[in-house]
Tab-separated table of C-alpha atoms in Angstrom:
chain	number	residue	atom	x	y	z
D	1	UNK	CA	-17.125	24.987	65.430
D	2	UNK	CA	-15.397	26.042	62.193
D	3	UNK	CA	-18.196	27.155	59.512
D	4	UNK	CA	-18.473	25.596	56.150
D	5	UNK	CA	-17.972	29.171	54.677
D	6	UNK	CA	-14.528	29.790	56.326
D	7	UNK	CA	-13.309	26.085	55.442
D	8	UNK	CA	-14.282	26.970	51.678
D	9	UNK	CA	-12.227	30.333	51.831
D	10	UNK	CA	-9.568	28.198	53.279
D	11	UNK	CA	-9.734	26.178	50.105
D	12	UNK	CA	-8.672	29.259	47.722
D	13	UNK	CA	-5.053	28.495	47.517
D	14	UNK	CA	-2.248	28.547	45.095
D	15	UNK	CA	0.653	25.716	45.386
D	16	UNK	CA	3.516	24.564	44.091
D	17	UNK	CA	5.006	20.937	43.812
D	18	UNK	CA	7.877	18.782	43.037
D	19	UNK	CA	8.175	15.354	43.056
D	20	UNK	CA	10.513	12.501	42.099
D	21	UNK	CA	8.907	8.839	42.159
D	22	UNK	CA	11.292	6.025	41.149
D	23	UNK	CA	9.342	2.921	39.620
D	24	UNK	CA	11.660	-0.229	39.524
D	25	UNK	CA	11.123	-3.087	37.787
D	26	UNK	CA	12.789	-5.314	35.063
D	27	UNK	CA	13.816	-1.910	33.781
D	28	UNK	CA	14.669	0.912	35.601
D	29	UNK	CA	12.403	4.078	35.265
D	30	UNK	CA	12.958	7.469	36.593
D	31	UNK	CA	10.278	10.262	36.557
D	32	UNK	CA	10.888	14.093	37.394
D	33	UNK	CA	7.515	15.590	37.485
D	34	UNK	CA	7.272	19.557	37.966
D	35	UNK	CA	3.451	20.210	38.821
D	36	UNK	CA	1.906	23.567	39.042
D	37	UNK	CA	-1.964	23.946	40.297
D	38	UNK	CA	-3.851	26.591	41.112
D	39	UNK	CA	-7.322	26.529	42.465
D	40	UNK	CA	-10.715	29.006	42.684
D	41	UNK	CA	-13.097	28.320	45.027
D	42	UNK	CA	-16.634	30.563	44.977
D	43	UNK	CA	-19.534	29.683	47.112
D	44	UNK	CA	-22.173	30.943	47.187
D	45	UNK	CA	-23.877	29.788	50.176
D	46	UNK	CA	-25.212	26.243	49.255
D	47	UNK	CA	-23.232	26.552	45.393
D	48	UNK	CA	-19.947	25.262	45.796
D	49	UNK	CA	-17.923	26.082	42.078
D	50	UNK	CA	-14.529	24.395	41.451
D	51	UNK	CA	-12.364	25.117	38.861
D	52	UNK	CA	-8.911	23.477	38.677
D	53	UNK	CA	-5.879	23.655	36.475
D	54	UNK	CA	-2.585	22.011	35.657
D	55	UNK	CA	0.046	23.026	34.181
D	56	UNK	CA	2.741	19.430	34.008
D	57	UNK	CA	6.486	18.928	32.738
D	58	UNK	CA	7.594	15.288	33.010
D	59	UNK	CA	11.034	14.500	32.246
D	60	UNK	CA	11.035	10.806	31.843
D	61	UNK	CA	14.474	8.982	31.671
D	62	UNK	CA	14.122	5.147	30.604
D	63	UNK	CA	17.034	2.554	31.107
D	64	UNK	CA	16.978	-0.761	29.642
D	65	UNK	CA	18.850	-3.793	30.490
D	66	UNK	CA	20.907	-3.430	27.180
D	67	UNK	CA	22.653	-0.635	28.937
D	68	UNK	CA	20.439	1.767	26.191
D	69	UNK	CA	18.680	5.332	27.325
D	70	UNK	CA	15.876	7.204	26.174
D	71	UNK	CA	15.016	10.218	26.699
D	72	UNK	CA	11.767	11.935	26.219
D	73	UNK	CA	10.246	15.507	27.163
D	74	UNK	CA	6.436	15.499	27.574
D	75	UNK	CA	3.828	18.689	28.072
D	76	UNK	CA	0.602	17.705	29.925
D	77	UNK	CA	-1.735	19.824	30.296
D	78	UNK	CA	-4.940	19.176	32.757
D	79	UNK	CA	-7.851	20.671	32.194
D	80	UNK	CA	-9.680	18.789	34.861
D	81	UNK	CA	-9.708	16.552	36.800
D	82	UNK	CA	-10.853	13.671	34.672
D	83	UNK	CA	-9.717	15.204	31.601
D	84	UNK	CA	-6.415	15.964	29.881
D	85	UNK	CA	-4.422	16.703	26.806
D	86	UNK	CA	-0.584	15.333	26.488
D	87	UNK	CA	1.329	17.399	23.907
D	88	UNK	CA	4.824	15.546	23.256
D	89	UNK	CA	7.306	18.469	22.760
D	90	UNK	CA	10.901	16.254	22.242
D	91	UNK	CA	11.431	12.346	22.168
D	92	UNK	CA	15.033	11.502	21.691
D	93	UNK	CA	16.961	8.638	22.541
D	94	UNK	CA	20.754	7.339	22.133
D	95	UNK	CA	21.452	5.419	18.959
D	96	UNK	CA	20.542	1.390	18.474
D	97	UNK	CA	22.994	-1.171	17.908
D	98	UNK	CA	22.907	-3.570	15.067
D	99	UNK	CA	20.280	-6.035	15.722
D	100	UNK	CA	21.895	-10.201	16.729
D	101	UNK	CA	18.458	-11.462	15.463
D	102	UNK	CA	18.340	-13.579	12.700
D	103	UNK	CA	14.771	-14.742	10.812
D	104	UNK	CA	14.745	-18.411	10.609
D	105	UNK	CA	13.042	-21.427	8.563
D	106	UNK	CA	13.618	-19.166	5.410
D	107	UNK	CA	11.881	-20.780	2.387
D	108	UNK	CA	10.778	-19.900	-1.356
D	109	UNK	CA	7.950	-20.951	-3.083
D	110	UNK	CA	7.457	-20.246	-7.032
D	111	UNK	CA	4.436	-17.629	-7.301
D	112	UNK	CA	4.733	-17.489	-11.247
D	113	UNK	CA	7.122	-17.352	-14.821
D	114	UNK	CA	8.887	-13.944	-12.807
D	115	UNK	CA	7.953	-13.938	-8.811
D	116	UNK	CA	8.534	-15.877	-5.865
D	117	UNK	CA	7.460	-15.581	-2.497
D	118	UNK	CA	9.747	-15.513	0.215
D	119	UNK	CA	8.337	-16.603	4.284
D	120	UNK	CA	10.335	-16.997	7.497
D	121	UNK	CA	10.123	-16.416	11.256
D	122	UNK	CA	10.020	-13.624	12.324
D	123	UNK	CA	12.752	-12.442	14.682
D	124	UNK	CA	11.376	-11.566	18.225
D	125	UNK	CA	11.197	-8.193	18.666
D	126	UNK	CA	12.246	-7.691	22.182
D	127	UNK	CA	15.822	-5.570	23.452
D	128	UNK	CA	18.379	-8.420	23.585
D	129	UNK	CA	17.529	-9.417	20.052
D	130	UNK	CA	16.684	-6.389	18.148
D	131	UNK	CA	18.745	-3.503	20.402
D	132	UNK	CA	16.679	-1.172	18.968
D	133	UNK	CA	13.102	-0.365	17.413
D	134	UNK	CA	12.253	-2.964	14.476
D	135	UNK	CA	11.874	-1.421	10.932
D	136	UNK	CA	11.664	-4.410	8.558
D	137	UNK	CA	13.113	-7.093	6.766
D	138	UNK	CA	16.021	-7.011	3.683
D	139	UNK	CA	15.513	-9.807	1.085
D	140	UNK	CA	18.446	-10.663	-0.632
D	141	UNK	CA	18.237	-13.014	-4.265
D	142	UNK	CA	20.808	-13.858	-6.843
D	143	UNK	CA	21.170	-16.304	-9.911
D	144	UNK	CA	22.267	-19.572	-9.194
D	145	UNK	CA	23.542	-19.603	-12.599
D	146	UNK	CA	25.652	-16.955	-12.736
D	147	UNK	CA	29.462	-16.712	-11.234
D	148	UNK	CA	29.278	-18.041	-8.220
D	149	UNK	CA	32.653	-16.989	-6.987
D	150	UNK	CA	31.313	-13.197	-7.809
D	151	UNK	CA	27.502	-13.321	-8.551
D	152	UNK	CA	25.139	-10.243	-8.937
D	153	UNK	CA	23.287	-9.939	-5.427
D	154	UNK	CA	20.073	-8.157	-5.327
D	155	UNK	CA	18.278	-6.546	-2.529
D	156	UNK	CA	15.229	-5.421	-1.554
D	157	UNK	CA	13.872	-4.104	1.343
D	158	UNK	CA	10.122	-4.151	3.115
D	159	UNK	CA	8.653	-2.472	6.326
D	160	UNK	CA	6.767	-3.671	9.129
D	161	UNK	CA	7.504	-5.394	12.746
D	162	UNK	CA	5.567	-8.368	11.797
D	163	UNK	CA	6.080	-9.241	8.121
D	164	UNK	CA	6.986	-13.271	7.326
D	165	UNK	CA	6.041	-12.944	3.804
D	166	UNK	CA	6.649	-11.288	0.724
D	167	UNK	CA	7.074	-11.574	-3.297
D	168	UNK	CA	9.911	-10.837	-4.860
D	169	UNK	CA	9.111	-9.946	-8.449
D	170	UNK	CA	10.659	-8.663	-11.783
D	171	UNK	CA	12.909	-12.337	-11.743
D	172	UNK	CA	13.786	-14.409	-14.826
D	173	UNK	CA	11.487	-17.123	-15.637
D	174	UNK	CA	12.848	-21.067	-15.727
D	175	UNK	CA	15.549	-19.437	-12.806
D	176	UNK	CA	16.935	-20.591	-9.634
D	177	UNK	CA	18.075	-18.374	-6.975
D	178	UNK	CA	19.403	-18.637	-3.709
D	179	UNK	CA	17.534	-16.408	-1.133
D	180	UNK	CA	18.568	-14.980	2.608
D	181	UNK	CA	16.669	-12.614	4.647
D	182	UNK	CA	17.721	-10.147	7.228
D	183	UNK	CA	16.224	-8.167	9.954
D	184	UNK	CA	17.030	-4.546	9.977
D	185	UNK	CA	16.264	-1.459	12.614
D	186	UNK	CA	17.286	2.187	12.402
D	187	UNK	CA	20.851	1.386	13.215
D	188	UNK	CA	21.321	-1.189	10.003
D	189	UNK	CA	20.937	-4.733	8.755
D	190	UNK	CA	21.255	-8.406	11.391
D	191	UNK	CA	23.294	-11.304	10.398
D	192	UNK	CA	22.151	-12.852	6.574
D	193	UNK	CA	20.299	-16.026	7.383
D	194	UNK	CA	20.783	-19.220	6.110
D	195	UNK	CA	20.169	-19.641	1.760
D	196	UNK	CA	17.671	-21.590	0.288
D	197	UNK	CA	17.279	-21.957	-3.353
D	198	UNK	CA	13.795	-20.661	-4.644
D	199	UNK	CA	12.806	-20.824	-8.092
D	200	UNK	CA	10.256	-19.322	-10.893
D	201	UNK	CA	8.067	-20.745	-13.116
D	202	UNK	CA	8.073	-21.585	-16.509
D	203	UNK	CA	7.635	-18.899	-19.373
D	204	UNK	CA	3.773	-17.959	-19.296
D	205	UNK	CA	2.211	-18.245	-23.137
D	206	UNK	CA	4.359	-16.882	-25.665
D	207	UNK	CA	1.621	-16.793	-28.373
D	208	UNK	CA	-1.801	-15.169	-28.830
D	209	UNK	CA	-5.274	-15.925	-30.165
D	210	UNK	CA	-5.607	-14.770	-33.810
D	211	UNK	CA	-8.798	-14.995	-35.899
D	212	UNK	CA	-11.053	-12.841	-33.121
D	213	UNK	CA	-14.208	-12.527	-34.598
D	214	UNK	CA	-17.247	-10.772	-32.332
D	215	UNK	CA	-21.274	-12.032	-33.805
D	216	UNK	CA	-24.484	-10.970	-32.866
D	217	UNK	CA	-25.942	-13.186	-30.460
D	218	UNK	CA	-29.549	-11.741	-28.762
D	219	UNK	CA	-30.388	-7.742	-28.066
D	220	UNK	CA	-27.691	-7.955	-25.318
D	221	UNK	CA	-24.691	-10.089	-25.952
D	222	UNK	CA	-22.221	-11.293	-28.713
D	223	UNK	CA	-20.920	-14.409	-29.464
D	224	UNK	CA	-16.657	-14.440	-29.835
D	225	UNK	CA	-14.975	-17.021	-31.253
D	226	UNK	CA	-10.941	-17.377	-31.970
D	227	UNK	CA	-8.170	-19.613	-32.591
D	228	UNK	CA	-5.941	-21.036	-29.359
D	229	UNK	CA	-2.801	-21.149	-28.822
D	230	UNK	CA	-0.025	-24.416	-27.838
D	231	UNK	CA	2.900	-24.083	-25.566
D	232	UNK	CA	5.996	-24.671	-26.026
D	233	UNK	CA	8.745	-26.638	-23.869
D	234	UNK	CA	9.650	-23.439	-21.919
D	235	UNK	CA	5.921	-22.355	-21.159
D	236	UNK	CA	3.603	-23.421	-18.967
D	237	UNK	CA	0.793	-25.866	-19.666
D	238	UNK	CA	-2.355	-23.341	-21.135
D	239	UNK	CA	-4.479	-23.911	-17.922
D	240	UNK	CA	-7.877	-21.409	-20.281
D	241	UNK	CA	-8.226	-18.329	-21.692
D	242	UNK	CA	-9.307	-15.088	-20.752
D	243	UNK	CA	-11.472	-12.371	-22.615
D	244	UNK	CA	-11.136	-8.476	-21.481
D	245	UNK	CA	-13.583	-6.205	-22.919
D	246	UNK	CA	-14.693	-2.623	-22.198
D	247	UNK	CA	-15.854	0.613	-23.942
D	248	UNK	CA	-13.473	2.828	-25.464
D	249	UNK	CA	-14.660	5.892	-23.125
D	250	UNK	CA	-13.052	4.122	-20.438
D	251	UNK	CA	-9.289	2.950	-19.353
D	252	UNK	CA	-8.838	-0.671	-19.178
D	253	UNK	CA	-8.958	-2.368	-15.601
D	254	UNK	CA	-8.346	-6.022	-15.686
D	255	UNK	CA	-10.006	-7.110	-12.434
D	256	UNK	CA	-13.155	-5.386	-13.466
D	257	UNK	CA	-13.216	-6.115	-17.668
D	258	UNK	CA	-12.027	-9.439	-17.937
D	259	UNK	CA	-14.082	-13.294	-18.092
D	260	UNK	CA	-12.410	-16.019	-17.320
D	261	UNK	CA	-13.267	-18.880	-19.651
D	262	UNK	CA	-11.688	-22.724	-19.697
D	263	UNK	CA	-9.610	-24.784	-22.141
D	264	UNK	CA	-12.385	-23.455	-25.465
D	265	UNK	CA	-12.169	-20.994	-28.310
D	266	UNK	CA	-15.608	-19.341	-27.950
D	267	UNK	CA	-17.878	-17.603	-25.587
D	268	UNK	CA	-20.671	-15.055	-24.724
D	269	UNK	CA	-20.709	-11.578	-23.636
D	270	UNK	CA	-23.939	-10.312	-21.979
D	271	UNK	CA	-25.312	-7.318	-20.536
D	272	UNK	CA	-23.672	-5.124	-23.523
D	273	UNK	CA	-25.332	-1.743	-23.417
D	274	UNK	CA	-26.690	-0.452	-27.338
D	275	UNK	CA	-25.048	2.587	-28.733
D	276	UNK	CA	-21.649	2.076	-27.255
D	277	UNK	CA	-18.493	0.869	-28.626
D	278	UNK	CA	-16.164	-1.853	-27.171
D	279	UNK	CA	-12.411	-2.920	-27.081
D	280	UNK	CA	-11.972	-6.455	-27.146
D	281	UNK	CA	-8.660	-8.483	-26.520
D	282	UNK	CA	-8.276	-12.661	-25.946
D	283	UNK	CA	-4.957	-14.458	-23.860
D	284	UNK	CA	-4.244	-17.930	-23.167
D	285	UNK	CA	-3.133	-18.073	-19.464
D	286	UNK	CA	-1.260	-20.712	-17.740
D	287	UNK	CA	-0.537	-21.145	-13.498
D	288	UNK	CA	2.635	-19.191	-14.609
D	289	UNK	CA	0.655	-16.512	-15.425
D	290	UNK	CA	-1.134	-14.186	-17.957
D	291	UNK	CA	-0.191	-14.915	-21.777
D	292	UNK	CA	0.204	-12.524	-24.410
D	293	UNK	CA	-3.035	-10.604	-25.649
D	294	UNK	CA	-3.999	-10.556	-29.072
D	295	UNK	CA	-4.364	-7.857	-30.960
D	296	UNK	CA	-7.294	-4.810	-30.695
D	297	UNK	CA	-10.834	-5.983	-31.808
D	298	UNK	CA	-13.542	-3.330	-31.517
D	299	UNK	CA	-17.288	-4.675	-31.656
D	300	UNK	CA	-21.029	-3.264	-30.628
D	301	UNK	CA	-23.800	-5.158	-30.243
D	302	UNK	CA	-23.821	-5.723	-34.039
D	303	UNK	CA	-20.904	-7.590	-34.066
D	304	UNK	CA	-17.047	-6.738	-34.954
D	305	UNK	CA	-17.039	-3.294	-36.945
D	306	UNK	CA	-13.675	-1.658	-38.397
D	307	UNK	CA	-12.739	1.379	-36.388
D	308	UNK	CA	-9.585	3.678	-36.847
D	309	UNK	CA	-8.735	5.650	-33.897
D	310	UNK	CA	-6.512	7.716	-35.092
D	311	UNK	CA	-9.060	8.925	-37.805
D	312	UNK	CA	-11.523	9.399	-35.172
D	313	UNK	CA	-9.520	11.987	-33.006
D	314	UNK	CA	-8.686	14.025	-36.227
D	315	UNK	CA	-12.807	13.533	-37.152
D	316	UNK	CA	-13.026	14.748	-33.152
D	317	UNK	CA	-10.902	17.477	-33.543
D	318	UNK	CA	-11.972	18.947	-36.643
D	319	UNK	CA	-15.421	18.815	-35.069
D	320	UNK	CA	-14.563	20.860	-32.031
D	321	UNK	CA	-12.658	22.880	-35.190
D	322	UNK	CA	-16.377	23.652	-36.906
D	323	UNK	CA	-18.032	24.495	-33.505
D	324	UNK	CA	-15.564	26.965	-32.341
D	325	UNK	CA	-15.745	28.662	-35.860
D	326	UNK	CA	-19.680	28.875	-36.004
D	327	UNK	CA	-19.885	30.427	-32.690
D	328	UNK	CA	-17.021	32.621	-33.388
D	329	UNK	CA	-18.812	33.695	-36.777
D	330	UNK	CA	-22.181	34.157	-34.653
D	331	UNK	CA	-20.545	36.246	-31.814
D	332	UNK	CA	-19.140	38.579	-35.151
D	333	UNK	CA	-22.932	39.123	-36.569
D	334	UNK	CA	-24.266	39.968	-33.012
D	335	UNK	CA	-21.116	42.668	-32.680
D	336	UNK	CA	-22.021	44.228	-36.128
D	337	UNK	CA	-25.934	43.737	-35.698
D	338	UNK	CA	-25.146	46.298	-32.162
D	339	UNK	CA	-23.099	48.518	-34.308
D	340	UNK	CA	-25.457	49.098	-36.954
D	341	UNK	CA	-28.173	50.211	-34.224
């Protein structure tokens, strides 16, 4: 009978292995696998310690259908046997081919007076479509308007697999413009789709409010009343107005400073703070967008006051001025006062 102790000495050992496993499938992969494992048994009569580790080079060759190779180089190391740590070393492949996939159902919607937004389907990102990895999608836009036997294209290009929508900005407003898309991977650009013809809104308010004038209301808000605006054939319908206030310590942020009022020329501010100093500027606005703002109003919670910045940052800066010279005149009596003693 063979005794536990000389079966666990049996069970030092040092080997070495190669293997080549071929998986086959739709695709064809081929793995070369060079293992090496070494193993330390102690015991210790009833205390059986194990300590194993690998040491794993996989060459992995992967052949698609589309007659396309990829190569890749992998270091695995195990530090158990539950638990391990892949560190990629190379990953190459053989170049793509230009993509066959086209996007389809292209359409464009107006989004306002100088963006539209573009949708289609997505092409299907599989091998006999794409021949390659999928980067994105081109958007190309130009001016029905213009020459047609030579017009100025524009492109522009946006990332991700999945995308079926996106806004094309900077446009003129009142345009039309015929619109393709195109799939694209790291090889280049897919066939141009089919046009459609997308177009902007109208122009968004040309005018401003005038007449701003800020009142005092209760210990917390103002009242602000001002003088609308009409449109004109090439703008928009004036769909309300919108107020955008906020103290002059801080930089303007319209999602977080503005009110948006309706179709009136007055309204309250609340929840002003005393002490502190505001910017105030009105705008019509239409659904073509944000008008033009009228001009710089500053109030506090006593109402509209007259305020010159530009005389303020020379008051500021002859201030700072004064304070440097009385501590530079105070640091020259404390030098002579330790001279004299």
């Amino acid at each position: 009978m063979v005794s536990l102790k000389k079966i666990l000495s049996i069970y030092l050992s040092i080997y070495l292995s190669i293997y080549l496993s071929i998986y086959l499938s739709r695709s064809t992969y081929v793995y070369l696998s060079i293992s090496f494992c070494s193993y330390l048994s102690i015991s210790f009569y009833s205390l059986f310690i194990s300590f194993c580790s690998y040491l794993s080079i996989y060459l992995s060759i992967y052949v698609s259908r589309s007659a396309h190779i990829y190569l890749s180089i992998y270091l695995s190391i195990y530090l158990s046997r539950s638990s391990h740590i892949y560190l990629s070393v190379y990953l190459f492949h053989s170049a793509h081919i230009l993509p066959i996939g086209v996007p389809t159902d292209v359409f464009a919607d107006t989004y306002n007076s100088t963006a539209i937004v573009v949708t289609w389907t997505p092409v299907k990102n599989n091998r006999h479509f794409m021949r390659g990895k999928i980067l994105g999608y081109q958007v190309n836009w130009y001016d029905r308007d213009l020459d047609p036997d030579n017009p100025l294209k524009y492109s522009q290009s946006f990332f991700g697999a999945d995308l079926e929508e996106v806004i094309v900005i900077g446009l003129v407003p009142n345009g039309y413009f015929w619109v393709t898309a195109q799939v694209f991977n790291t090889a280049g650009l897919g066939p141009v789709s089919e046009s459609y013809l997308g177009s902007t809104g109208m122009e968004a308010p040309l005018t401003y409010p005038t007449e701003v004038n800020v009142y005092t209301k209760s210990e917390n808000s103002v009242l602000v009343t001002f003088r609308g605006v009409s449109f004109g054939l090439d703008e928009g319908r004036v769909e309300g107005y919108k107020m955008c206030y906020w103290p002059v310590t801080e930089k303007w942020n319209p999602e977080n400073h503005c009110i948006e009022l309706g179709n009136i020329d007055q309204a309250v501010i609340e929840n002003l703070e005393k002490d502190t100093l505001y910017k105030l500027r009105v705008m019509a606005w239409s659904g073509d967008g944000d008008g033009k703002k009228s001009e710089l109003v500053y109030f506090t919670l006593g109402g509209r006051v007259s305020f010159d910045p530009t005389v303020y940052e020379v008051l500021a800066l002859g201030s700072q001025i004064r304070s440097f010279l009385v501590t530079l005149c105070l640091a020259a009596v404390i030098a002579s006062l330790f001279q004299t003693s």
